[in-house]
Amino acid sequence: MRFFSCVLAIFLYLSSLTYSQDRTFNTVHNGVLGLRTDRSASLSFGDLDGDKDLDAVVANGRHWPQLNEVFINNGRGRFNVAHPMSMERATSYAAPLADLDGDGDLDIVVGNDRARNLVFLNDGTGHFSPGEVLADSNVPSRNVTLADLNDDGKIDIIVTNRGTANVIYFNDGHAGFEAHYNFGTSDDSTISVAVGDLDKDGFSDLVLANRDGQPNFAYLNDGKGGFEEARPFGTGSDETRSVAIADMNGDEHIDIVAGNIGEPNGVYFGDGLANFDSGVQFGRADGQSYAVAVADLDRDGHPDIAVGNTGMQNAIFLSDGTGKSFREVPVGGEEEVTYGVALGDVSGDGYLDIGAANSDGINTIHFNRPVKRE
């Protein structure tokens, strides 16, 4: 009886979802990742089993211990096989993917709220074993980002925390992360970080999304993985939940896209020297955007923005190429609680699809389909 109740609930849920179409973009919200309605906080796409399609990892729990899950793609955008990432239940917010030990497959770093943050190593088939426990990690972690910060060819770990110092863990090349370094201030409330070369010096810089009325900052890399110089962006009192970076206006400088709560979202244009203007706003004045991601979704050569909201419909903002004018396309249910979005061509048709990590709801895939022109 419980099985049939779950099937009925999913049928009714999918029946209520929005089908959005125009001449340049078409997304049908018709994919789900399992039947569970966990408190999902983030979703990552990557080829976990080496078969050249995109699988998915979902981080569950937030403040409550739950199992994180791995979903295996059948090659056509359907995730018919799933298993727990590990049997440990944790308060997980993030589980990004990268090859940490140099063996050619994707590993995972899990960031938890007031519980130890862990590395999980892939055996090449999409199954994972625990690796190193990150030092000093029983703190309110909210996000994990993976990138080479000291230009040694090895992927490092950036853990952002709410109400305590953020930490960078440097990779020794074998998925060991003993060397670590705090950046920002000791009472930062950092929810998200994006990585890119903001000042064109060849080194990866950091863009921080801060909450609790704190200013947002970009931190510049000194070339050795140190981040002491900070550049502000935004109003100085934004409640920013998520940031992404891209050249939004085609001037070959990196710009910042910020997802905010209680105010519109913003695009801040860079000058190539890590300075950012006052920006332009998009989205609702009372927006509740918990996640943003940027990519060319309609294949017109301009980066677009996917936004995950809470208590209001998710949306895609299609850019005209200036980064200042967008056409909004609603996506998904009317009142989802989306904490994370991920972009990737999970169906293998050449169009980027959108994954949504929903808290207390079914995690979903919005399949992007080309619209036939007359």
Short mmCIF file of C-alpha atoms in Angstrom, two decimals:
data_model
loop_
_atom_site.label_atom_id
_atom_site.label_comp_id
_atom_site.label_asym_id
_atom_site.label_seq_id
_atom_site.Cartn_x
_atom_site.Cartn_y
_atom_site.Cartn_z
CA MET A 1 0.00 0.00 0.00
CA ARG A 2 2.82 2.39 0.82
CA PHE A 3 4.40 1.78 -2.60
CA PHE A 4 1.19 2.63 -4.43
CA SER A 5 0.76 5.73 -2.27
CA CYS A 6 4.25 6.88 -3.26
CA VAL A 7 3.53 6.24 -6.96
CA LEU A 8 0.27 8.18 -6.72
CA ALA A 9 2.02 11.06 -4.95
CA ILE A 10 4.65 11.25 -7.68
CA PHE A 11 2.00 11.13 -10.43
CA LEU A 12 0.07 13.97 -8.83
CA TYR A 13 3.27 15.94 -8.28
CA LEU A 14 4.41 15.61 -11.90
CA SER A 15 0.92 16.47 -13.12
CA SER A 16 1.10 19.78 -11.27
CA LEU A 17 4.42 20.84 -12.79
CA THR A 18 4.83 23.56 -15.34
CA TYR A 19 5.57 22.89 -19.00
CA SER A 20 7.42 25.93 -20.32
CA GLN A 21 8.06 26.57 -23.99
CA ASP A 22 9.07 29.41 -26.28
CA ARG A 23 10.85 29.66 -29.63
CA THR A 24 14.33 29.25 -28.18
CA PHE A 25 14.00 27.18 -25.04
CA ASN A 26 11.90 24.24 -23.92
CA THR A 27 12.10 22.40 -20.63
CA VAL A 28 9.88 19.54 -19.56
CA HIS A 29 9.94 18.76 -15.84
CA ASN A 30 9.54 15.00 -15.95
CA GLY A 31 12.45 13.35 -14.20
CA VAL A 32 12.83 12.34 -10.57
CA LEU A 33 15.73 11.02 -8.51
CA GLY A 34 14.11 8.26 -6.49
CA LEU A 35 11.07 8.38 -4.22
CA ARG A 36 12.64 9.87 -1.10
CA THR A 37 11.69 13.29 0.24
CA ASP A 38 14.82 14.01 2.24
CA ARG A 39 16.13 17.39 3.31
CA SER A 40 18.35 17.62 0.24
CA ALA A 41 20.77 20.54 0.09
CA SER A 42 22.82 20.02 -3.06
CA LEU A 43 23.13 17.96 -6.22
CA SER A 44 26.22 17.24 -8.31
CA PHE A 45 26.54 15.69 -11.78
CA GLY A 46 29.54 13.67 -12.95
CA ASP A 47 30.55 10.38 -14.59
CA LEU A 48 31.05 8.18 -11.53
CA ASP A 49 31.29 4.76 -13.17
CA GLY A 50 33.33 5.57 -16.27
CA ASP A 51 30.61 4.91 -18.86
CA LYS A 52 30.72 8.47 -20.25
CA ASP A 53 27.31 9.66 -19.06
CA LEU A 54 26.48 11.90 -16.11
CA ASP A 55 25.51 10.32 -12.82
CA ALA A 56 24.31 12.23 -9.76
CA VAL A 57 25.20 12.62 -6.08
CA VAL A 58 22.70 14.14 -3.66
CA ALA A 59 23.73 15.56 -0.27
CA ASN A 60 20.97 15.11 2.30
CA GLY A 61 20.28 16.16 5.86
CA ARG A 62 21.22 19.80 6.40
CA HIS A 63 20.75 19.96 10.21
CA TRP A 64 19.44 16.39 10.53
CA PRO A 65 21.43 13.19 9.87
CA GLN A 66 20.36 11.41 6.68
CA LEU A 67 21.96 9.19 4.05
CA ASN A 68 23.62 10.74 1.01
CA GLU A 69 22.80 8.98 -2.26
CA VAL A 70 24.41 8.07 -5.58
CA PHE A 71 22.23 7.75 -8.69
CA ILE A 72 23.56 5.94 -11.78
CA ASN A 73 22.46 7.13 -15.22
CA ASN A 74 21.31 4.49 -17.71
CA GLY A 75 22.70 6.63 -20.56
CA ARG A 76 19.39 8.21 -21.47
CA GLY A 77 18.85 10.49 -18.50
CA ARG A 78 17.07 7.93 -16.35
CA PHE A 79 18.56 7.01 -13.00
CA ASN A 80 17.39 3.43 -12.54
CA VAL A 81 20.10 2.36 -10.09
CA ALA A 82 20.85 4.07 -6.80
CA HIS A 83 22.72 3.30 -3.60
CA PRO A 84 23.82 5.14 -0.46
CA MET A 85 27.16 6.91 -0.83
CA SER A 86 28.03 5.44 2.58
CA MET A 87 26.04 3.98 5.46
CA GLU A 88 26.88 6.90 7.73
CA ARG A 89 24.00 9.31 8.22
CA ALA A 90 25.18 12.90 8.46
CA THR A 91 24.01 16.50 8.40
CA SER A 92 25.20 17.06 4.84
CA TYR A 93 25.04 20.28 2.85
CA ALA A 94 27.44 19.57 -0.01
CA ALA A 95 29.02 16.66 -1.91
CA PRO A 96 31.00 17.99 -4.91
CA LEU A 97 33.00 15.80 -7.28
CA ALA A 98 36.62 15.84 -8.50
CA ASP A 99 39.55 13.45 -8.99
CA LEU A 100 41.36 13.94 -5.69
CA ASP A 101 43.82 11.05 -5.80
CA GLY A 102 44.82 11.22 -9.47
CA ASP A 103 43.48 7.79 -10.46
CA GLY A 104 41.17 9.09 -13.17
CA ASP A 105 37.80 8.76 -11.45
CA LEU A 106 35.67 11.23 -9.53
CA ASP A 107 35.84 11.33 -5.75
CA ILE A 108 33.58 13.16 -3.29
CA VAL A 109 34.06 15.57 -0.40
CA VAL A 110 31.12 15.81 2.00
CA GLY A 111 30.53 18.99 3.99
CA ASN A 112 28.40 18.61 7.10
CA ASP A 113 26.78 20.85 9.69
CA ARG A 114 28.66 20.45 13.00
CA ALA A 115 29.93 17.00 12.06
CA ARG A 116 33.22 15.84 10.60
CA ASN A 117 33.79 16.61 6.92
CA LEU A 118 34.99 13.61 4.95
CA VAL A 119 36.72 12.60 1.72
CA PHE A 120 35.24 9.58 -0.08
CA LEU A 121 37.32 7.78 -2.73
CA ASN A 122 35.79 6.18 -5.82
CA ASP A 123 36.72 2.62 -6.80
CA GLY A 124 35.95 3.45 -10.44
CA THR A 125 32.48 1.91 -10.42
CA GLY A 126 30.66 4.64 -8.53
CA HIS A 127 31.12 3.05 -5.10
CA PHE A 128 32.97 4.96 -2.42
CA SER A 129 35.11 4.25 0.63
CA PRO A 130 35.96 6.74 3.38
CA GLY A 131 39.22 8.62 3.01
CA GLU A 132 40.66 11.41 5.12
CA VAL A 133 38.70 13.25 7.79
CA LEU A 134 39.31 16.97 7.35
CA ALA A 135 40.89 18.61 10.39
CA ASP A 136 38.96 21.10 12.54
CA SER A 137 35.73 20.32 10.69
CA ASN A 138 33.13 19.89 13.42
CA VAL A 139 31.75 23.31 12.52
CA PRO A 140 28.64 24.66 10.72
CA SER A 141 29.85 23.92 7.18
CA ARG A 142 27.53 25.12 4.43
CA ASN A 143 29.39 24.48 1.20
CA VAL A 144 32.39 22.71 -0.32
CA THR A 145 34.11 23.72 -3.57
CA LEU A 146 36.95 21.85 -5.28
CA ALA A 147 39.69 23.58 -7.31
CA ASP A 148 43.47 23.84 -7.71
CA LEU A 149 44.30 26.95 -5.69
CA ASN A 150 48.11 26.82 -5.47
CA ASP A 151 48.73 25.90 -9.12
CA ASP A 152 50.38 22.56 -8.41
CA GLY A 153 48.00 20.51 -10.56
CA LYS A 154 46.22 18.96 -7.59
CA ILE A 155 42.63 19.62 -6.56
CA ASP A 156 42.27 21.40 -3.22
CA ILE A 157 39.21 21.74 -0.96
CA ILE A 158 37.48 24.98 0.05
CA VAL A 159 35.06 24.61 2.96
CA THR A 160 32.84 27.59 3.75
CA ASN A 161 31.26 27.88 7.16
CA ARG A 162 28.50 29.90 8.78
CA GLY A 163 29.68 31.86 11.81
CA THR A 164 33.28 30.64 11.85
CA ALA A 165 36.39 30.77 9.70
CA ASN A 166 36.44 29.31 6.21
CA VAL A 167 39.17 26.76 5.46
CA ILE A 168 41.27 25.71 2.47
CA TYR A 169 42.75 22.20 2.56
CA PHE A 170 45.71 21.63 0.23
CA ASN A 171 46.00 18.29 -1.57
CA ASP A 172 49.27 16.36 -1.30
CA GLY A 173 48.45 14.55 -4.56
CA HIS A 174 47.24 11.38 -2.83
CA ALA A 175 43.97 12.75 -1.41
CA GLY A 176 45.72 13.78 1.78
CA PHE A 177 44.74 17.19 3.14
CA GLU A 178 46.74 17.75 6.30
CA ALA A 179 47.95 21.22 5.24
CA HIS A 180 45.18 23.75 5.70
CA TYR A 181 44.72 27.49 5.88
CA ASN A 182 41.95 29.78 7.16
CA PHE A 183 40.76 32.68 5.04
CA GLY A 184 38.29 35.49 5.55
CA THR A 185 37.41 36.49 9.11
CA SER A 186 36.82 34.28 12.12
CA ASP A 187 33.09 35.10 12.23
CA ASP A 188 32.22 34.93 8.52
CA SER A 189 28.81 33.50 7.60
CA THR A 190 29.77 32.17 4.19
CA ILE A 191 27.17 30.07 2.40
CA SER A 192 28.76 29.65 -1.03
CA VAL A 193 31.99 30.26 -2.94
CA ALA A 194 32.85 30.47 -6.63
CA VAL A 195 36.36 30.11 -8.08
CA GLY A 196 37.88 31.94 -11.05
CA ASP A 197 40.68 34.26 -12.17
CA LEU A 198 39.13 37.65 -11.47
CA ASP A 199 42.21 39.84 -12.08
CA LYS A 200 43.76 37.89 -14.99
CA ASP A 201 47.01 37.07 -13.23
CA GLY A 202 46.72 33.36 -13.94
CA PHE A 203 45.66 32.32 -10.44
CA SER A 204 42.27 31.25 -9.12
CA ASP A 205 40.51 33.77 -6.88
CA LEU A 206 37.53 33.27 -4.57
CA VAL A 207 34.09 34.91 -4.59
CA LEU A 208 32.19 34.59 -1.32
CA ALA A 209 28.45 34.72 -0.65
CA ASN A 210 27.88 35.87 2.92
CA ARG A 211 24.72 35.93 5.00
CA ASP A 212 23.64 37.56 8.26
CA GLY A 213 24.05 41.10 6.93
CA GLN A 214 27.74 40.66 6.19
CA PRO A 215 29.34 42.17 3.08
CA ASN A 216 30.20 39.90 0.17
CA PHE A 217 33.88 39.75 -0.81
CA ALA A 218 36.16 38.53 -3.55
CA TYR A 219 39.51 37.30 -2.22
CA LEU A 220 42.55 37.51 -4.50
CA ASN A 221 45.07 34.69 -4.77
CA ASP A 222 48.68 35.67 -4.07
CA GLY A 223 49.88 32.92 -6.41
CA LYS A 224 50.67 30.50 -3.59
CA GLY A 225 47.16 29.71 -2.43
CA GLY A 226 47.03 32.58 0.07
CA PHE A 227 44.03 34.91 0.13
CA GLU A 228 44.61 38.09 2.12
CA GLU A 229 43.46 40.84 -0.26
CA ALA A 230 39.68 41.33 -0.31
CA ARG A 231 37.46 43.27 -2.69
CA PRO A 232 33.81 43.96 -1.75
CA PHE A 233 30.83 43.63 -4.08
CA GLY A 234 27.12 44.17 -3.63
CA THR A 235 25.38 46.61 -1.29
CA GLY A 236 27.32 45.62 1.81
CA SER A 237 24.30 44.15 3.59
CA ASP A 238 22.92 41.58 1.14
CA GLU A 239 21.63 38.21 2.32
CA THR A 240 23.38 36.22 -0.38
CA ARG A 241 22.89 32.44 -0.50
CA SER A 242 24.73 31.53 -3.68
CA VAL A 243 27.21 32.92 -6.20
CA ALA A 244 28.32 31.94 -9.69
CA ILE A 245 30.76 33.56 -12.12
CA ALA A 246 30.85 34.02 -15.90
CA ASP A 247 31.47 36.67 -18.53
CA MET A 248 27.87 37.84 -18.67
CA ASN A 249 28.30 40.81 -21.05
CA GLY A 250 30.92 39.52 -23.47
CA ASP A 251 33.73 41.92 -22.52
CA GLU A 252 36.12 39.06 -21.58
CA HIS A 253 36.04 39.95 -17.88
CA ILE A 254 34.54 37.69 -15.21
CA ASP A 255 31.29 38.93 -13.67
CA ILE A 256 29.46 37.75 -10.54
CA VAL A 257 25.90 36.44 -10.31
CA ALA A 258 24.45 36.51 -6.78
CA GLY A 259 21.33 34.76 -5.53
CA ASN A 260 19.75 36.64 -2.61
CA ILE A 261 16.97 36.22 -0.08
CA GLY A 262 14.55 39.03 0.74
CA GLU A 263 15.71 41.11 -2.23
CA PRO A 264 16.31 40.77 -5.98
CA ASN A 265 19.25 38.82 -7.33
CA GLY A 266 22.17 40.70 -8.85
CA VAL A 267 24.73 40.65 -11.64
CA TYR A 268 27.95 42.56 -10.84
CA PHE A 269 30.21 43.40 -13.77
CA GLY A 270 33.98 43.05 -13.40
CA ASP A 271 36.66 45.25 -14.98
CA GLY A 272 39.29 42.52 -15.29
CA LEU A 273 41.13 43.87 -12.22
CA ALA A 274 38.79 42.29 -9.64
CA ASN A 275 36.73 45.45 -9.19
CA PHE A 276 32.95 45.17 -9.56
CA ASP A 277 30.29 47.77 -10.27
CA SER A 278 26.97 48.33 -8.48
CA GLY A 279 25.35 45.78 -10.76
CA VAL A 280 21.88 45.16 -12.16
CA GLN A 281 18.99 43.37 -10.51
CA PHE A 282 16.89 40.49 -11.77
CA GLY A 283 14.14 38.37 -10.31
CA ARG A 284 11.51 39.27 -7.74
CA ALA A 285 11.89 42.06 -5.22
CA ASP A 286 10.94 39.61 -2.46
CA GLY A 287 13.03 36.80 -3.92
CA GLN A 288 14.08 33.74 -1.99
CA SER A 289 16.89 32.41 -4.17
CA TYR A 290 18.95 29.70 -2.49
CA ALA A 291 20.95 28.57 -5.52
CA VAL A 292 22.25 29.97 -8.82
CA ALA A 293 24.13 28.34 -11.67
CA VAL A 294 25.30 29.81 -14.99
CA ALA A 295 25.64 28.23 -18.44
CA ASP A 296 24.40 28.68 -22.01
CA LEU A 297 21.06 26.88 -21.74
CA ASP A 298 19.52 27.93 -25.07
CA ARG A 299 22.76 27.56 -27.07
CA ASP A 300 22.78 31.14 -28.38
CA GLY A 301 26.36 31.79 -27.24
CA HIS A 302 25.41 33.77 -24.12
CA PRO A 303 25.48 32.52 -20.51
CA ASP A 304 22.06 32.18 -18.89
CA ILE A 305 21.12 31.81 -15.23
CA ALA A 306 19.28 28.97 -13.49
CA VAL A 307 17.83 29.93 -10.12
CA GLY A 308 16.57 27.66 -7.35
CA ASN A 309 14.02 29.29 -5.05
CA THR A 310 12.17 28.42 -1.87
CA GLY A 311 8.45 29.03 -1.53
CA MET A 312 8.21 30.21 -5.13
CA GLN A 313 8.73 28.73 -8.56
CA ASN A 314 12.24 28.10 -9.83
CA ALA A 315 13.24 29.95 -12.98
CA ILE A 316 15.65 30.26 -15.85
CA PHE A 317 16.76 33.73 -16.91
CA LEU A 318 17.75 33.77 -20.58
CA SER A 319 20.23 36.53 -21.37
CA ASP A 320 20.20 38.76 -24.44
CA GLY A 321 24.01 38.86 -24.30
CA THR A 322 24.33 42.13 -22.39
CA GLY A 323 23.96 40.52 -18.97
CA LYS A 324 21.45 43.24 -18.15
CA SER A 325 18.26 42.01 -19.79
CA PHE A 326 16.73 38.58 -19.25
CA ARG A 327 13.66 36.68 -20.29
CA GLU A 328 12.31 34.63 -17.39
CA VAL A 329 11.14 31.06 -17.97
CA PRO A 330 9.46 29.42 -14.94
CA VAL A 331 10.49 25.86 -14.16
CA GLY A 332 9.01 23.25 -11.84
CA GLY A 333 6.34 23.34 -9.16
CA GLU A 334 4.81 26.45 -7.69
CA GLU A 335 6.30 26.23 -4.21
CA GLU A 336 9.35 24.01 -4.13
CA VAL A 337 12.09 24.36 -1.54
CA THR A 338 15.17 24.16 -3.77
CA TYR A 339 18.50 24.40 -1.99
CA GLY A 340 20.74 23.43 -4.90
CA VAL A 341 20.82 23.39 -8.70
CA ALA A 342 23.19 21.57 -11.04
CA LEU A 343 23.57 21.83 -14.82
CA GLY A 344 24.60 19.01 -17.13
CA ASP A 345 23.57 17.10 -20.24
CA VAL A 346 22.23 14.03 -18.46
CA SER A 347 20.19 12.82 -21.45
CA GLY A 348 23.09 13.05 -23.92
CA ASP A 349 21.21 15.12 -26.51
CA GLY A 350 23.57 18.11 -26.48
CA TYR A 351 21.35 20.34 -24.33
CA LEU A 352 22.09 21.14 -20.69
CA ASP A 353 19.50 19.83 -18.26
CA ILE A 354 18.79 21.17 -14.77
CA GLY A 355 18.86 19.17 -11.55
CA ALA A 356 17.09 20.50 -8.47
CA ALA A 357 17.88 19.41 -4.91
CA ASN A 358 14.68 19.93 -2.95
CA SER A 359 14.31 19.93 0.82
CA ASP A 360 11.36 17.84 2.01
CA GLY A 361 10.45 17.16 -1.62
CA ILE A 362 11.36 14.86 -4.49
CA ASN A 363 14.61 15.77 -6.23
CA THR A 364 13.98 16.44 -9.90
CA ILE A 365 15.53 16.75 -13.36
CA HIS A 366 14.24 19.37 -15.81
CA PHE A 367 14.99 18.02 -19.28
CA ASN A 368 15.91 20.68 -21.80
CA ARG A 369 14.53 19.90 -25.24
CA PRO A 370 15.04 21.81 -28.50
CA VAL A 371 11.93 23.50 -29.86
CA LYS A 372 11.10 22.73 -33.48
CA ARG A 373 10.99 25.93 -35.48
CA GLU A 374 8.31 26.38 -38.09
#
